Amino acid sequence: MNKKKVSLPERYLTKEIGIEFKACLYFFCILFFYCVYRVIGGSLHASIIHMTEMILLTYGMGYVQVYLLSDFDEAECWRMREIFYMLLCSLLYTGISLLGRWFDRNPGVTIGFALYMMLAYVCAFLVYKAKRDIDAKLLNEDLKAFQERRIEDEERDRDS
């Protein structure tokens, strides 16, 4: 049987797709918080500059998470290292939000945003874990079906 290995370009592409997914996920989370903040403040307008900063930041953080922080939000379980990385990334997002004045440097909103980002990371971890568990079940079902077909094929070949 010919076993195919995953090539270097395929590994790179997989990481890039993961970064795209992370950027979209975290950008949506940040944008949602920002829009709720704007609506509560009585404005139906959002700054394109703020949104540009947010999307650029989420892409940058995606690269940091994948290449430097071991994809901690996709870990099997959370240990001290993953919790530290979550706090670090939440702090970075919060710091950039202060620099960019996304929430007008309102201390209460900024603290709320930091807690919200921590929650977003916990939710992302749970989503990735659920996906892994479901994928494992599907792979096991596929393996079982393959093994059953193989046994049937071998029996058919013997009978022929």
PDB file of C-alpha atoms in Angstrom:
ATOM      1  CA  MET A   1       0.000   0.000   0.000  1.00  0.00           C
ATOM      2  CA  ASN A   2       1.368   3.427  -0.976  1.00  0.00           C
ATOM      3  CA  LYS A   3       1.413   5.856   1.968  1.00  0.00           C
ATOM      4  CA  LYS A   4       1.381   9.508   0.992  1.00  0.00           C
ATOM      5  CA  LYS A   5       3.050  11.987   3.305  1.00  0.00           C
ATOM      6  CA  VAL A   6       1.849  15.520   3.832  1.00  0.00           C
ATOM      7  CA  SER A   7       4.130  17.811   1.849  1.00  0.00           C
ATOM      8  CA  LEU A   8       5.679  21.007   3.166  1.00  0.00           C
ATOM      9  CA  PRO A   9       3.435  23.210   0.975  1.00  0.00           C
ATOM     10  CA  GLU A  10       0.380  21.326   2.266  1.00  0.00           C
ATOM     11  CA  ARG A  11       1.479  21.880   5.867  1.00  0.00           C
ATOM     12  CA  TYR A  12       2.001  25.579   5.143  1.00  0.00           C
ATOM     13  CA  LEU A  13      -1.400  25.845   3.449  1.00  0.00           C
ATOM     14  CA  THR A  14      -3.067  24.172   6.418  1.00  0.00           C
ATOM     15  CA  LYS A  15      -1.486  26.691   8.791  1.00  0.00           C
ATOM     16  CA  GLU A  16      -2.508  29.591   6.557  1.00  0.00           C
ATOM     17  CA  ILE A  17      -6.113  28.358   6.466  1.00  0.00           C
ATOM     18  CA  GLY A  18      -6.031  28.119  10.261  1.00  0.00           C
ATOM     19  CA  ILE A  19      -4.781  31.702  10.479  1.00  0.00           C
ATOM     20  CA  GLU A  20      -7.561  32.870   8.146  1.00  0.00           C
ATOM     21  CA  PHE A  21     -10.111  31.124  10.353  1.00  0.00           C
ATOM     22  CA  LYS A  22      -8.662  32.616  13.542  1.00  0.00           C
ATOM     23  CA  ALA A  23      -8.554  36.110  12.036  1.00  0.00           C
ATOM     24  CA  CYS A  24     -12.195  35.882  10.980  1.00  0.00           C
ATOM     25  CA  LEU A  25     -13.307  34.424  14.305  1.00  0.00           C
ATOM     26  CA  TYR A  26     -11.533  36.931  16.528  1.00  0.00           C
ATOM     27  CA  PHE A  27     -12.271  39.875  14.219  1.00  0.00           C
ATOM     28  CA  PHE A  28     -15.966  39.044  14.433  1.00  0.00           C
ATOM     29  CA  CYS A  29     -15.750  38.832  18.233  1.00  0.00           C
ATOM     30  CA  ILE A  30     -13.961  42.180  18.507  1.00  0.00           C
ATOM     31  CA  LEU A  31     -16.205  43.862  15.957  1.00  0.00           C
ATOM     32  CA  PHE A  32     -19.307  42.622  17.788  1.00  0.00           C
ATOM     33  CA  PHE A  33     -18.075  44.066  21.090  1.00  0.00           C
ATOM     34  CA  TYR A  34     -17.122  47.319  19.354  1.00  0.00           C
ATOM     35  CA  CYS A  35     -20.516  47.638  17.631  1.00  0.00           C
ATOM     36  CA  VAL A  36     -22.400  46.950  20.863  1.00  0.00           C
ATOM     37  CA  TYR A  37     -20.265  49.625  22.534  1.00  0.00           C
ATOM     38  CA  ARG A  38     -21.059  52.099  19.750  1.00  0.00           C
ATOM     39  CA  VAL A  39     -24.817  51.368  19.845  1.00  0.00           C
ATOM     40  CA  ILE A  40     -24.970  51.653  23.645  1.00  0.00           C
ATOM     41  CA  GLY A  41     -23.121  54.969  23.287  1.00  0.00           C
ATOM     42  CA  GLY A  42     -25.880  56.187  20.980  1.00  0.00           C
ATOM     43  CA  SER A  43     -24.041  55.916  17.681  1.00  0.00           C
ATOM     44  CA  LEU A  44     -24.881  53.764  14.688  1.00  0.00           C
ATOM     45  CA  HIS A  45     -21.537  54.619  13.042  1.00  0.00           C
ATOM     46  CA  ALA A  46     -18.293  52.683  13.285  1.00  0.00           C
ATOM     47  CA  SER A  47     -14.832  53.892  12.384  1.00  0.00           C
ATOM     48  CA  ILE A  48     -13.321  52.282   9.302  1.00  0.00           C
ATOM     49  CA  ILE A  49      -9.899  53.056  10.779  1.00  0.00           C
ATOM     50  CA  HIS A  50     -10.801  51.096  13.928  1.00  0.00           C
ATOM     51  CA  MET A  51     -12.097  48.169  11.873  1.00  0.00           C
ATOM     52  CA  THR A  52      -8.923  48.196   9.754  1.00  0.00           C
ATOM     53  CA  GLU A  53      -6.802  48.145  12.910  1.00  0.00           C
ATOM     54  CA  MET A  54      -8.903  45.273  14.248  1.00  0.00           C
ATOM     55  CA  ILE A  55      -8.574  43.084  11.154  1.00  0.00           C
ATOM     56  CA  LEU A  56      -4.847  43.754  10.792  1.00  0.00           C
ATOM     57  CA  LEU A  57      -4.367  42.972  14.468  1.00  0.00           C
ATOM     58  CA  THR A  58      -6.326  39.718  14.288  1.00  0.00           C
ATOM     59  CA  TYR A  59      -4.248  38.557  11.312  1.00  0.00           C
ATOM     60  CA  GLY A  60      -1.045  39.466  13.130  1.00  0.00           C
ATOM     61  CA  MET A  61      -2.209  37.709  16.269  1.00  0.00           C
ATOM     62  CA  GLY A  62      -3.184  34.679  14.169  1.00  0.00           C
ATOM     63  CA  TYR A  63       0.394  34.400  12.945  1.00  0.00           C
ATOM     64  CA  VAL A  64       1.714  34.837  16.487  1.00  0.00           C
ATOM     65  CA  GLN A  65      -0.667  32.185  17.837  1.00  0.00           C
ATOM     66  CA  VAL A  66       0.147  29.650  15.114  1.00  0.00           C
ATOM     67  CA  TYR A  67       3.893  30.135  14.734  1.00  0.00           C
ATOM     68  CA  LEU A  68       5.002  31.327  18.185  1.00  0.00           C
ATOM     69  CA  LEU A  69       2.355  30.229  20.696  1.00  0.00           C
ATOM     70  CA  SER A  70       1.740  26.643  19.525  1.00  0.00           C
ATOM     71  CA  ASP A  71      -1.904  27.206  18.502  1.00  0.00           C
ATOM     72  CA  PHE A  72      -2.774  27.308  22.203  1.00  0.00           C
ATOM     73  CA  ASP A  73      -6.495  27.864  21.578  1.00  0.00           C
ATOM     74  CA  GLU A  74      -6.538  24.515  19.736  1.00  0.00           C
ATOM     75  CA  ALA A  75      -4.741  22.591  22.503  1.00  0.00           C
ATOM     76  CA  GLU A  76      -6.061  19.264  23.771  1.00  0.00           C
ATOM     77  CA  CYS A  77      -6.346  20.697  27.272  1.00  0.00           C
ATOM     78  CA  TRP A  78      -5.494  23.954  28.986  1.00  0.00           C
ATOM     79  CA  ARG A  79      -2.529  23.931  31.287  1.00  0.00           C
ATOM     80  CA  MET A  80      -0.669  26.884  32.757  1.00  0.00           C
ATOM     81  CA  ARG A  81       1.071  27.602  29.443  1.00  0.00           C
ATOM     82  CA  GLU A  82      -2.200  27.908  27.506  1.00  0.00           C
ATOM     83  CA  ILE A  83      -3.748  30.058  30.231  1.00  0.00           C
ATOM     84  CA  PHE A  84      -0.677  32.306  30.167  1.00  0.00           C
ATOM     85  CA  TYR A  85      -0.920  32.617  26.367  1.00  0.00           C
ATOM     86  CA  MET A  86      -4.634  33.425  26.603  1.00  0.00           C
ATOM     87  CA  LEU A  87      -3.926  36.156  29.149  1.00  0.00           C
ATOM     88  CA  LEU A  88      -1.029  37.473  27.063  1.00  0.00           C
ATOM     89  CA  CYS A  89      -3.093  37.679  23.866  1.00  0.00           C
ATOM     90  CA  SER A  90      -6.055  39.217  25.678  1.00  0.00           C
ATOM     91  CA  LEU A  91      -3.686  41.784  27.182  1.00  0.00           C
ATOM     92  CA  LEU A  92      -2.213  42.550  23.747  1.00  0.00           C
ATOM     93  CA  TYR A  93      -5.666  43.015  22.220  1.00  0.00           C
ATOM     94  CA  THR A  94      -6.641  45.251  25.142  1.00  0.00           C
ATOM     95  CA  GLY A  95      -3.439  47.277  24.896  1.00  0.00           C
ATOM     96  CA  ILE A  96      -3.937  47.881  21.182  1.00  0.00           C
ATOM     97  CA  SER A  97      -7.561  48.847  21.843  1.00  0.00           C
ATOM     98  CA  LEU A  98      -6.273  51.498  24.239  1.00  0.00           C
ATOM     99  CA  LEU A  99      -3.685  52.776  21.770  1.00  0.00           C
ATOM    100  CA  GLY A 100      -6.281  52.884  18.990  1.00  0.00           C
ATOM    101  CA  ARG A 101      -8.920  54.450  21.248  1.00  0.00           C
ATOM    102  CA  TRP A 102     -11.481  51.882  20.128  1.00  0.00           C
ATOM    103  CA  PHE A 103     -13.454  52.367  23.339  1.00  0.00           C
ATOM    104  CA  ASP A 104     -12.454  55.984  24.004  1.00  0.00           C
ATOM    105  CA  ARG A 105     -10.069  54.745  26.722  1.00  0.00           C
ATOM    106  CA  ASN A 106     -13.033  54.169  29.012  1.00  0.00           C
ATOM    107  CA  PRO A 107     -11.563  52.080  31.886  1.00  0.00           C
ATOM    108  CA  GLY A 108     -14.729  50.086  32.561  1.00  0.00           C
ATOM    109  CA  VAL A 109     -15.277  49.225  28.917  1.00  0.00           C
ATOM    110  CA  THR A 110     -11.608  48.381  28.457  1.00  0.00           C
ATOM    111  CA  ILE A 111     -11.660  45.979  31.415  1.00  0.00           C
ATOM    112  CA  GLY A 112     -14.903  44.524  30.051  1.00  0.00           C
ATOM    113  CA  PHE A 113     -13.199  44.054  26.681  1.00  0.00           C
ATOM    114  CA  ALA A 114     -10.257  42.239  28.304  1.00  0.00           C
ATOM    115  CA  LEU A 115     -12.644  39.858  30.097  1.00  0.00           C
ATOM    116  CA  TYR A 116     -14.653  39.433  26.896  1.00  0.00           C
ATOM    117  CA  MET A 117     -11.516  38.450  24.965  1.00  0.00           C
ATOM    118  CA  MET A 118     -10.628  35.894  27.638  1.00  0.00           C
ATOM    119  CA  LEU A 119     -14.125  34.462  27.257  1.00  0.00           C
ATOM    120  CA  ALA A 120     -13.708  34.439  23.465  1.00  0.00           C
ATOM    121  CA  TYR A 121     -10.538  32.356  23.843  1.00  0.00           C
ATOM    122  CA  VAL A 122     -12.268  29.916  26.196  1.00  0.00           C
ATOM    123  CA  CYS A 123     -15.168  29.584  23.751  1.00  0.00           C
ATOM    124  CA  ALA A 124     -12.772  29.069  20.833  1.00  0.00           C
ATOM    125  CA  PHE A 125     -10.990  26.346  22.816  1.00  0.00           C
ATOM    126  CA  LEU A 126     -14.328  24.601  23.470  1.00  0.00           C
ATOM    127  CA  VAL A 127     -15.350  24.860  19.807  1.00  0.00           C
ATOM    128  CA  TYR A 128     -12.027  23.423  18.615  1.00  0.00           C
ATOM    129  CA  LYS A 129     -12.307  20.620  21.188  1.00  0.00           C
ATOM    130  CA  ALA A 130     -15.856  19.763  20.085  1.00  0.00           C
ATOM    131  CA  LYS A 131     -14.749  19.756  16.438  1.00  0.00           C
ATOM    132  CA  ARG A 132     -11.824  17.432  17.226  1.00  0.00           C
ATOM    133  CA  ASP A 133     -14.114  15.047  19.122  1.00  0.00           C
ATOM    134  CA  ILE A 134     -16.633  14.967  16.261  1.00  0.00           C
ATOM    135  CA  ASP A 135     -13.869  14.540  13.657  1.00  0.00           C
ATOM    136  CA  ALA A 136     -12.439  11.632  15.674  1.00  0.00           C
ATOM    137  CA  LYS A 137     -15.849   9.946  15.748  1.00  0.00           C
ATOM    138  CA  LEU A 138     -16.264  10.431  12.006  1.00  0.00           C
ATOM    139  CA  LEU A 139     -12.791   9.047  11.298  1.00  0.00           C
ATOM    140  CA  ASN A 140     -13.490   6.027  13.495  1.00  0.00           C
ATOM    141  CA  GLU A 141     -16.766   5.409  11.659  1.00  0.00           C
ATOM    142  CA  ASP A 142     -14.987   5.706   8.309  1.00  0.00           C
ATOM    143  CA  LEU A 143     -12.249   3.334   9.477  1.00  0.00           C
ATOM    144  CA  LYS A 144     -14.798   0.801  10.679  1.00  0.00           C
ATOM    145  CA  ALA A 145     -16.708   1.000   7.371  1.00  0.00           C
ATOM    146  CA  PHE A 146     -13.446   0.607   5.439  1.00  0.00           C
ATOM    147  CA  GLN A 147     -12.449  -2.427   7.491  1.00  0.00           C
ATOM    148  CA  GLU A 148     -15.880  -4.018   6.953  1.00  0.00           C
ATOM    149  CA  ARG A 149     -15.656  -3.433   3.178  1.00  0.00           C
ATOM    150  CA  ARG A 150     -12.159  -4.880   3.134  1.00  0.00           C
ATOM    151  CA  ILE A 151     -13.317  -8.024   4.957  1.00  0.00           C
ATOM    152  CA  GLU A 152     -16.240  -8.353   2.521  1.00  0.00           C
ATOM    153  CA  ASP A 153     -13.885  -7.922  -0.454  1.00  0.00           C
ATOM    154  CA  GLU A 154     -11.483 -10.549   0.918  1.00  0.00           C
ATOM    155  CA  GLU A 155     -14.353 -13.002   1.463  1.00  0.00           C
ATOM    156  CA  ARG A 156     -15.648 -12.334  -2.049  1.00  0.00           C
ATOM    157  CA  ASP A 157     -12.161 -12.908  -3.488  1.00  0.00           C
ATOM    158  CA  ARG A 158     -11.834 -16.218  -1.633  1.00  0.00           C
ATOM    159  CA  ASP A 159     -15.219 -17.396  -2.892  1.00  0.00           C
ATOM    160  CA  SER A 160     -14.312 -16.590  -6.501  1.00  0.00           C
TER     161      SER A 160
END
